[in-house]
Short mmCIF file of C-alpha atoms and ligand atoms in Angstrom, two decimals:
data_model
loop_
_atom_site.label_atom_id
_atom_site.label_comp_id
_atom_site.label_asym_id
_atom_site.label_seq_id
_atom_site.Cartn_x
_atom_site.Cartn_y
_atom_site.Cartn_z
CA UNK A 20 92.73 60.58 114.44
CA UNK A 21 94.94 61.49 117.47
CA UNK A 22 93.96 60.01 120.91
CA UNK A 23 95.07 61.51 123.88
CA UNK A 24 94.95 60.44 127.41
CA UNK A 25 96.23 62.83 130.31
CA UNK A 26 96.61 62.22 133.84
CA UNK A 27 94.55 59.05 133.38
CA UNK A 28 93.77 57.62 137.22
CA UNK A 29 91.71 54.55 137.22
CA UNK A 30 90.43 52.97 140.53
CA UNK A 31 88.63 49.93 141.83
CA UNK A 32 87.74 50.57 145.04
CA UNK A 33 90.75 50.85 147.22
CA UNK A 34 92.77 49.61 144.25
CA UNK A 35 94.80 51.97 142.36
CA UNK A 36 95.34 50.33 139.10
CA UNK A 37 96.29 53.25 136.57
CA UNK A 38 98.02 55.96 138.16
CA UNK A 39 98.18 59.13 136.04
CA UNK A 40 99.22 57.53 132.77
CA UNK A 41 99.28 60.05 129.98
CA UNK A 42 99.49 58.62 126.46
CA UNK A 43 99.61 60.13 123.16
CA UNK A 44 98.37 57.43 120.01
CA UNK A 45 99.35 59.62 116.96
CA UNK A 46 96.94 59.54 113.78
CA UNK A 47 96.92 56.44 111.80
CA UNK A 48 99.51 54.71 114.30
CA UNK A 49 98.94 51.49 115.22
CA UNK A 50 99.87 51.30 119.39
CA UNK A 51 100.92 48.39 121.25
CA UNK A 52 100.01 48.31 124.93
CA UNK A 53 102.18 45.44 126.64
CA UNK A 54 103.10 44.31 129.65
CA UNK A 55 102.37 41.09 132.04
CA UNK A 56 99.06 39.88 132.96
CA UNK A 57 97.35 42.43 135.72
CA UNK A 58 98.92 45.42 134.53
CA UNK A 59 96.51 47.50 133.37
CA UNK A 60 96.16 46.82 129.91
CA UNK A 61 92.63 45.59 129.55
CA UNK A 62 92.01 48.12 132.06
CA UNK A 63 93.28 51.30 130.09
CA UNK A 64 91.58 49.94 126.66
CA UNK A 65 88.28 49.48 128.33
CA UNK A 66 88.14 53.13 129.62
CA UNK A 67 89.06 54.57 126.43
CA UNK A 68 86.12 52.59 125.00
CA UNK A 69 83.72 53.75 127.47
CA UNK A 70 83.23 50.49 129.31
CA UNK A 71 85.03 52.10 133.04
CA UNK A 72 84.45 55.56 133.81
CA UNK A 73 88.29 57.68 134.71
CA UNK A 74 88.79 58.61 138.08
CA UNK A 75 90.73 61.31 136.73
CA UNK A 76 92.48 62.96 133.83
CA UNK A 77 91.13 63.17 130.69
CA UNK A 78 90.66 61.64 126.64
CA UNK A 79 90.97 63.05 123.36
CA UNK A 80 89.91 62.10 120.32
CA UNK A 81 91.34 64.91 117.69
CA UNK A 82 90.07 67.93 119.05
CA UNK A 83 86.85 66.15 120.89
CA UNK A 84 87.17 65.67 124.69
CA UNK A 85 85.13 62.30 124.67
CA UNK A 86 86.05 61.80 128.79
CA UNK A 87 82.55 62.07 129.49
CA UNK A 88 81.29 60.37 126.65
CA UNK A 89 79.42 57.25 126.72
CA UNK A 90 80.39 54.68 124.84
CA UNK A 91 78.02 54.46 121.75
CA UNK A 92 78.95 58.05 121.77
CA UNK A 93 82.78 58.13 121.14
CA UNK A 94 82.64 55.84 117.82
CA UNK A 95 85.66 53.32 118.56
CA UNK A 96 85.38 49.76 116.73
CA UNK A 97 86.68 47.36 119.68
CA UNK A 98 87.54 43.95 119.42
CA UNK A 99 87.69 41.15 121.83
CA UNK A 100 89.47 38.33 122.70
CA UNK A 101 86.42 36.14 122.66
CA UNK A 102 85.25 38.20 119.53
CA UNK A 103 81.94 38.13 120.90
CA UNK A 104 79.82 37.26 117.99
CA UNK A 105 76.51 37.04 118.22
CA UNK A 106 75.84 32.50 117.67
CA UNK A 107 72.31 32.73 116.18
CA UNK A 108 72.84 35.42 113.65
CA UNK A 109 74.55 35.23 109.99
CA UNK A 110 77.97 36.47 109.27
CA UNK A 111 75.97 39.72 107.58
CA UNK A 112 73.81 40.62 110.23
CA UNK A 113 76.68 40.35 112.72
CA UNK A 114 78.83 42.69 110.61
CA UNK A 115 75.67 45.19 110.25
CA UNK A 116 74.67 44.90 113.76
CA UNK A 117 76.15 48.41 114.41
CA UNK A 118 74.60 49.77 111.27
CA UNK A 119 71.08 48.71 111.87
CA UNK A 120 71.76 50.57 115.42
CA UNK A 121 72.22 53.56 113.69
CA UNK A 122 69.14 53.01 111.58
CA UNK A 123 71.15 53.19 108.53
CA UNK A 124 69.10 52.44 105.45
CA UNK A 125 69.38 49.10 103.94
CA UNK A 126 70.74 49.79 100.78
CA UNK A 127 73.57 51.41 103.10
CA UNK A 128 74.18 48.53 105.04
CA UNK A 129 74.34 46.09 102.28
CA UNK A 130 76.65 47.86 100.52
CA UNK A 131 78.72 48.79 103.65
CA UNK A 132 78.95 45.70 104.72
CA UNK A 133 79.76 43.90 101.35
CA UNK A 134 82.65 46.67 101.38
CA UNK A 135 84.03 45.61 104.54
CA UNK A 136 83.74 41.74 103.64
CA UNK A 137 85.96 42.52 100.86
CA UNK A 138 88.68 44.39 103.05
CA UNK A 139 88.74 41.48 105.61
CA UNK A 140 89.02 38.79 103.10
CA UNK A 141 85.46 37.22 103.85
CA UNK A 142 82.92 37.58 100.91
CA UNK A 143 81.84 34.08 100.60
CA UNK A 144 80.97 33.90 104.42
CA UNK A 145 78.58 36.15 104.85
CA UNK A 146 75.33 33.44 104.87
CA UNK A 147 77.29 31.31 107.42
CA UNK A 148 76.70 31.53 111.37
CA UNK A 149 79.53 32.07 113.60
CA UNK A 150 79.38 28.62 114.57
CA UNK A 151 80.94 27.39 110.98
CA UNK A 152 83.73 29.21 111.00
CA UNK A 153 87.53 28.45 112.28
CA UNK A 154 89.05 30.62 114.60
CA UNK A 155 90.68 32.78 111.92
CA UNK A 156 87.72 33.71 110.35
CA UNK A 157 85.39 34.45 113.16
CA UNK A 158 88.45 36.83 114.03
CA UNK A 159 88.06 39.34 110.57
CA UNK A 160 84.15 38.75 111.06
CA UNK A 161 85.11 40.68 114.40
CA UNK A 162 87.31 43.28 112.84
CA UNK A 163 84.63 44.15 110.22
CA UNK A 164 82.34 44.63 112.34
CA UNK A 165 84.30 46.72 114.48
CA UNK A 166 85.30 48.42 111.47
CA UNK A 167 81.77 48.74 109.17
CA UNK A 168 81.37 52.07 111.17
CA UNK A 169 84.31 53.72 110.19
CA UNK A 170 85.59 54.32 114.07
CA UNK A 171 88.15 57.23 114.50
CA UNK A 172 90.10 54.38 116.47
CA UNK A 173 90.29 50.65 116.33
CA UNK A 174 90.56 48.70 120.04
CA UNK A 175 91.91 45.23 119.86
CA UNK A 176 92.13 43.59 123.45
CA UNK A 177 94.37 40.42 122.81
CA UNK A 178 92.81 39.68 119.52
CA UNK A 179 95.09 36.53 118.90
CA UNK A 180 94.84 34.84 122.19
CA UNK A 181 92.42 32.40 121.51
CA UNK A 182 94.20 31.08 117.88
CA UNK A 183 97.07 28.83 117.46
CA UNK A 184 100.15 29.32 116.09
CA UNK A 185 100.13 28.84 112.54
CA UNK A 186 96.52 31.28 112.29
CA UNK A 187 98.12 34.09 115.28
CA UNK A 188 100.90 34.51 112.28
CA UNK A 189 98.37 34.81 109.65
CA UNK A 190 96.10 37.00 111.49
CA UNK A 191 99.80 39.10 112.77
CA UNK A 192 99.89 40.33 109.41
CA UNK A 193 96.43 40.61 108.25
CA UNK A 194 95.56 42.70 111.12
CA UNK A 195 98.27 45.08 110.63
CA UNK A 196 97.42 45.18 106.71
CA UNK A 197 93.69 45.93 107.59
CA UNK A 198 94.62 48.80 110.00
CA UNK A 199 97.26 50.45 107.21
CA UNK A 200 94.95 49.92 104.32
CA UNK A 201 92.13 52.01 106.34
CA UNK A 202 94.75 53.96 107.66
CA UNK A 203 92.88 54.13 111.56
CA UNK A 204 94.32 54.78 114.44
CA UNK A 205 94.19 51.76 116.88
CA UNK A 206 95.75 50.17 120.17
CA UNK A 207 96.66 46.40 120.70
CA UNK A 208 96.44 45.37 124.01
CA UNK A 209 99.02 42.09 123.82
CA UNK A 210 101.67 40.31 126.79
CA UNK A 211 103.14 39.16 123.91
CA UNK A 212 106.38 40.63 123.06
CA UNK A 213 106.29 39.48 119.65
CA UNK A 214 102.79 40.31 118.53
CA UNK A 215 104.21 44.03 119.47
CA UNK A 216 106.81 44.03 117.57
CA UNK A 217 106.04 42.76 114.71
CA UNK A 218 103.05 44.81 114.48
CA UNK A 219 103.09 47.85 115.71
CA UNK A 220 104.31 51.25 114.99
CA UNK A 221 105.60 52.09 118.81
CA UNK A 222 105.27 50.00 122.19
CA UNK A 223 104.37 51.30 125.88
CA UNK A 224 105.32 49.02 127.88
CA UNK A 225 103.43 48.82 131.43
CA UNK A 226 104.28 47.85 134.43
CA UNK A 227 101.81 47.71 137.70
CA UNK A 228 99.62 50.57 135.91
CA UNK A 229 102.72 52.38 134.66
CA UNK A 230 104.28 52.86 131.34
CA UNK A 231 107.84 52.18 131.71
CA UNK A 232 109.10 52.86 128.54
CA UNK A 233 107.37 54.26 124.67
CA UNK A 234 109.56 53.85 121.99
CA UNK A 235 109.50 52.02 118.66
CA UNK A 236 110.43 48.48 118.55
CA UNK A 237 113.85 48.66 117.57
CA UNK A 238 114.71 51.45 119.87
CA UNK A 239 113.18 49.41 123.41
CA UNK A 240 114.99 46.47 121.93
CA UNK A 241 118.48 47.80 121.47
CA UNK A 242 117.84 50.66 123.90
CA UNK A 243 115.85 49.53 126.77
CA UNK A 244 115.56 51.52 130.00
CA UNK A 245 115.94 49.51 132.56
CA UNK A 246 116.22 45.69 133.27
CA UNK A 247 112.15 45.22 133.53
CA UNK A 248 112.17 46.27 129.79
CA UNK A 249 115.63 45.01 128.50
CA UNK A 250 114.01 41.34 130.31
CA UNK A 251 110.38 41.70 128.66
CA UNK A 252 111.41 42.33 125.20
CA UNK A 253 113.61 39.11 123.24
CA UNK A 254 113.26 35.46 122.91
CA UNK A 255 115.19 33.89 124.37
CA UNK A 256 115.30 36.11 126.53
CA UNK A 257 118.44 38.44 127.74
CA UNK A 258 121.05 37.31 130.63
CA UNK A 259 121.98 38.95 133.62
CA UNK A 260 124.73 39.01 135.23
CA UNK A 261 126.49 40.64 138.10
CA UNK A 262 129.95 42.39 137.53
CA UNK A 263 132.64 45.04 138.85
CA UNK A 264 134.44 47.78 136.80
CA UNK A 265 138.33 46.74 136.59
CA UNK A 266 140.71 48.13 135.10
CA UNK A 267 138.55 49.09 131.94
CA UNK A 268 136.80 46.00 131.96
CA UNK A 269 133.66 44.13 133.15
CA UNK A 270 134.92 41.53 135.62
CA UNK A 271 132.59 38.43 137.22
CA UNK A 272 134.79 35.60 138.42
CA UNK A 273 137.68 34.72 136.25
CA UNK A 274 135.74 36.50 133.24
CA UNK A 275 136.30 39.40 131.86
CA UNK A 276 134.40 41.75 129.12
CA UNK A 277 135.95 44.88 127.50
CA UNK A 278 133.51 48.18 128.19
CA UNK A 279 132.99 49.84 124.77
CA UNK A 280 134.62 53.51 124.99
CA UNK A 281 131.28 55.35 124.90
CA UNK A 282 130.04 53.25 128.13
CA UNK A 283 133.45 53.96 130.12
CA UNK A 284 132.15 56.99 131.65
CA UNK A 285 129.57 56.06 132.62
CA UNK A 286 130.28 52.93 134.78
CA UNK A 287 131.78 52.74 137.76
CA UNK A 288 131.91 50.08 140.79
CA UNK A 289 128.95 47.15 140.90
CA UNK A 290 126.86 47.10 137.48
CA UNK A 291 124.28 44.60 136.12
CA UNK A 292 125.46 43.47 132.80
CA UNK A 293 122.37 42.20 130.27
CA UNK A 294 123.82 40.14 127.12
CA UNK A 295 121.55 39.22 124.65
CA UNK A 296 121.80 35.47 123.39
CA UNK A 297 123.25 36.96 119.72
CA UNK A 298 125.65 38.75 121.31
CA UNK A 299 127.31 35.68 123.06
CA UNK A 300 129.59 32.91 121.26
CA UNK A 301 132.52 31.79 120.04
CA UNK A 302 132.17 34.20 117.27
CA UNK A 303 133.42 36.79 119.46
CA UNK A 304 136.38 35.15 121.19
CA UNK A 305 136.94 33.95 124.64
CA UNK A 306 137.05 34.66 127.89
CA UNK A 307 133.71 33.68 129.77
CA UNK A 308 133.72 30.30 130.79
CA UNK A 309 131.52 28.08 131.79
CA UNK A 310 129.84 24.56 130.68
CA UNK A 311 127.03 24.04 128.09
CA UNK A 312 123.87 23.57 130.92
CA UNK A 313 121.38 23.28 128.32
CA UNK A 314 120.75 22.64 124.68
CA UNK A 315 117.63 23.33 122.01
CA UNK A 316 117.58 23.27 118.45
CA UNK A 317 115.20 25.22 116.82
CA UNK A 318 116.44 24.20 113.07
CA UNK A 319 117.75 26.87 112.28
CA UNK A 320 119.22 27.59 115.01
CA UNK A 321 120.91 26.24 118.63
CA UNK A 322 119.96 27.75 121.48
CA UNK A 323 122.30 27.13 124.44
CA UNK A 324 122.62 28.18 128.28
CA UNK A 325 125.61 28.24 129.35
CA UNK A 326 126.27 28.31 133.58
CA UNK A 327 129.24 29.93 133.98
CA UNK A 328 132.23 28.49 136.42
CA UNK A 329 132.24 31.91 138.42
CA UNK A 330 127.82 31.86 139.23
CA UNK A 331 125.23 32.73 136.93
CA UNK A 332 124.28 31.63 133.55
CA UNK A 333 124.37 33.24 129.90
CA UNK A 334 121.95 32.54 127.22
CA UNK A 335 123.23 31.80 123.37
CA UNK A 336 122.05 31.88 120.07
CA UNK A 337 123.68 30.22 117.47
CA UNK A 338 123.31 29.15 113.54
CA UNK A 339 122.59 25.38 113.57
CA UNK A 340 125.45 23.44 113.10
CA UNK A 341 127.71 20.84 114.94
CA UNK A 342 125.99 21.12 118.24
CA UNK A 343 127.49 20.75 121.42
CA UNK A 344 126.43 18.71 124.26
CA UNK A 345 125.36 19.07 127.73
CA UNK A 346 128.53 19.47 130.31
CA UNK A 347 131.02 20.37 127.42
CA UNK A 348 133.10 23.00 128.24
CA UNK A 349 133.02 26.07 126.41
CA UNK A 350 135.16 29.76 126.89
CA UNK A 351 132.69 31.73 124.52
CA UNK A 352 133.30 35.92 123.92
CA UNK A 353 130.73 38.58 124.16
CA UNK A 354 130.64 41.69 121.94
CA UNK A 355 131.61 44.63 123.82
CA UNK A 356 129.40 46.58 121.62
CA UNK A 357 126.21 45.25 122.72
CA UNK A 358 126.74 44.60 126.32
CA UNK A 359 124.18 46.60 128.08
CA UNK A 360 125.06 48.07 131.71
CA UNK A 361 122.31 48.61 134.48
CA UNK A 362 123.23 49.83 138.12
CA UNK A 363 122.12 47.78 140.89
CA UNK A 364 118.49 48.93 140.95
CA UNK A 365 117.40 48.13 137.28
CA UNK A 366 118.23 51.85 135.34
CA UNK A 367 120.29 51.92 132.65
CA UNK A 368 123.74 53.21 132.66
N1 ADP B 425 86.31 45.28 137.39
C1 ADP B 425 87.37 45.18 138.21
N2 ADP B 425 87.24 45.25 139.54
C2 ADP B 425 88.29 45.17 140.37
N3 ADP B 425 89.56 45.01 139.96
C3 ADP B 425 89.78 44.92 138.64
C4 ADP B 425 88.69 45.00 137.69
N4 ADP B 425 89.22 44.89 136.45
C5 ADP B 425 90.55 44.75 136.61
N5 ADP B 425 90.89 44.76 137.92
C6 ADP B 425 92.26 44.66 138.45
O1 ADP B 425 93.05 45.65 137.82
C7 ADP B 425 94.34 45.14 137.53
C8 ADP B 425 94.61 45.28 136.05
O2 ADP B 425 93.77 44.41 135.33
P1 ADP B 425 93.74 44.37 133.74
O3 ADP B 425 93.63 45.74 133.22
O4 ADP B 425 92.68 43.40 133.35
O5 ADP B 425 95.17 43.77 133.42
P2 ADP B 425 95.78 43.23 132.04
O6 ADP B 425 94.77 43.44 130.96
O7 ADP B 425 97.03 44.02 131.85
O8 ADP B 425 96.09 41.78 132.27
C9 ADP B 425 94.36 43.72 138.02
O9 ADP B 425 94.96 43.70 139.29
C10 ADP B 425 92.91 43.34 138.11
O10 ADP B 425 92.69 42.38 139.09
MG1 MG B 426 93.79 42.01 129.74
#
């Protein structure tokens, strides 16, 4: 189902912290809301779920205006970074907690439940308390119970926050195969880049109670906006760097980078470059210079900053091989292709 938020204003007293956000969720997408800590994120997902009242604007779900709706009222499945079981009941009775609140019959519920067990992957749990479970499981008891009462949307509020690393990949992908197999629409409230893209269908990406940029993940990755978005999205991250338009070419220092033929007209005078770590090597000649300032292998691959002679330092990425050390030397190319140009305040050129 389609969810639709227009004009949305939230306030805390003085505070403004959402300021007219409008956000369309389309049906059966699965919506990332990211951005830093303080955002707005948590903020946004608890109003659509009927936890905050708006200040202003409205919410659609499908054709229902639900802006005045409490929250038992609006049938959303939520799901929280603590999970919030309940300790002293069974797996079951957790899971068919919203089911007995609707005084659904028992048959119903067992078979309901039993259904959803099956979905998440957790049949032979159901007799256990929340207490004997691992992280990973306690998480899909959460999801079916959010789930058991077929929500028109599915709120996750950092659902992988509290796991480590090996389960947060696990659960990545389980999530995402839960949420296509029902189909539901549903927002994931993540600051973590990764989580975003590799699960959801489009990203907004907030900033101080604003989205700065919706797009899928490819698009805000090759095509970012600005420098807040082109800086948020990538690990390692992108490099900045100051530069002139000379002659047909990026200059900073001594170093010089050819402008790609569609970007000529459109820079002119002082420009903030942003090269991605894979765009930066010797695979793609010379002439940026600097010395190797820091190295990290990741196995597969080298990372490598290198601080250039003329100021400033660019990030690389390279296939693991013979590695090079701290203070070497190194005149490394960038392709002119992927060189993204900002003007001084952030937008993209
Ligand atoms: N109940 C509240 N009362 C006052 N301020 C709040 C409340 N909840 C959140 N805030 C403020 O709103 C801003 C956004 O918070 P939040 O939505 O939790 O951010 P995020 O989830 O993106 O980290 C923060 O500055 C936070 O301090
Ligand atoms: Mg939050």
């Amino acid at each position: 189902m389609q969810l639709k938020l227009n004009n949305f204003t939230k306030t805390f007293g003085e505070v403004t912290v959402i300021d007219g956000m409008d956000l369309t969720v389309n049906d059966g997408e699965m919506m990332a809301l990211l951005g830093p800590s303080g955002c707005g994120k948590s903020t946004t997902l608890f109003t659509i779920c009927g936890i905050h009242r708006m200040n202003g604007g409205d919410l659609h779900f499908g054709d229902r205006d639900v802006t005045h709706l409490p929250s038992q009222q609006r049938n959303v499945g939520v799901v929280f970074q603590n999970y919030a079981l309940y300790p002293h009941m069974d797996i079951r009775d957790n899971i068919a907690f919203p089911l007995k609140v609707q005084k659904q019959d028992s048959a119903t519920i067992k078979r309901k439940v039993n259904e959803i067990a099956e979905l998440v992957h957790i049949p032979e749990l159901l007799d256990r308390k929340p207490a004997q479970l691992s992280g990973g499981q306690q998480q899909r008891v959460a999801l079916a119970r959010a789930l058991v009462r077929q929500p028109d949307v599915l709120l996750l509020d950092e659902p992988l926050a509290n796991l480590d690393a090996k389960l947060r990949l696990e659960m990545r992908s389980e999530i995402r195969r839960i949420q296509l197999e029902t189909g539901i629409t549903a927002i994931l409230v993540t600051h973590d880049q990764v989580e975003a893209m590799s699960m959801c269908d489009r990203i907004a990406l907030m900033r101080d109670g604003k989205i700065e940029q919706l797009s899928e993940p490819s698009e805000m990755y090759n095509n970012p906006a600005n420098t807040f978005v082109a800086g948020f999205l990538g690990n390692p991250p992108i490099s900045f760097v100051n530069a002139q338009v000379a002659g047909g070419s990026f200059t900073f220092g001594d170093n010089t980078v050819a402008i790609a033929e569609a970007l000529k007209p459109r820079v002119g005078g002082e420009v903030q470059l942003g090269i991605r770590p894979e765009h930066f090597g010797p695979q793609f000649g010379t002439g940026v210079t600097g010395k190797i300032s820091f190295v990290e292998t990741q196995g597969r691959e080298d990372l490598y900053n290198v601080t250039l002679n003329s100021g400033g330092m660019i990030r690389s990425i390279q296939p693991a091989g013979e590695r090079l050390k701290m203070g070497d030397a190194v005149s490394w190319g960038v392709s002119p292709e992927a060189v993204l140009a900002f003007d001084t305040s952030g937008d993209r050129l």
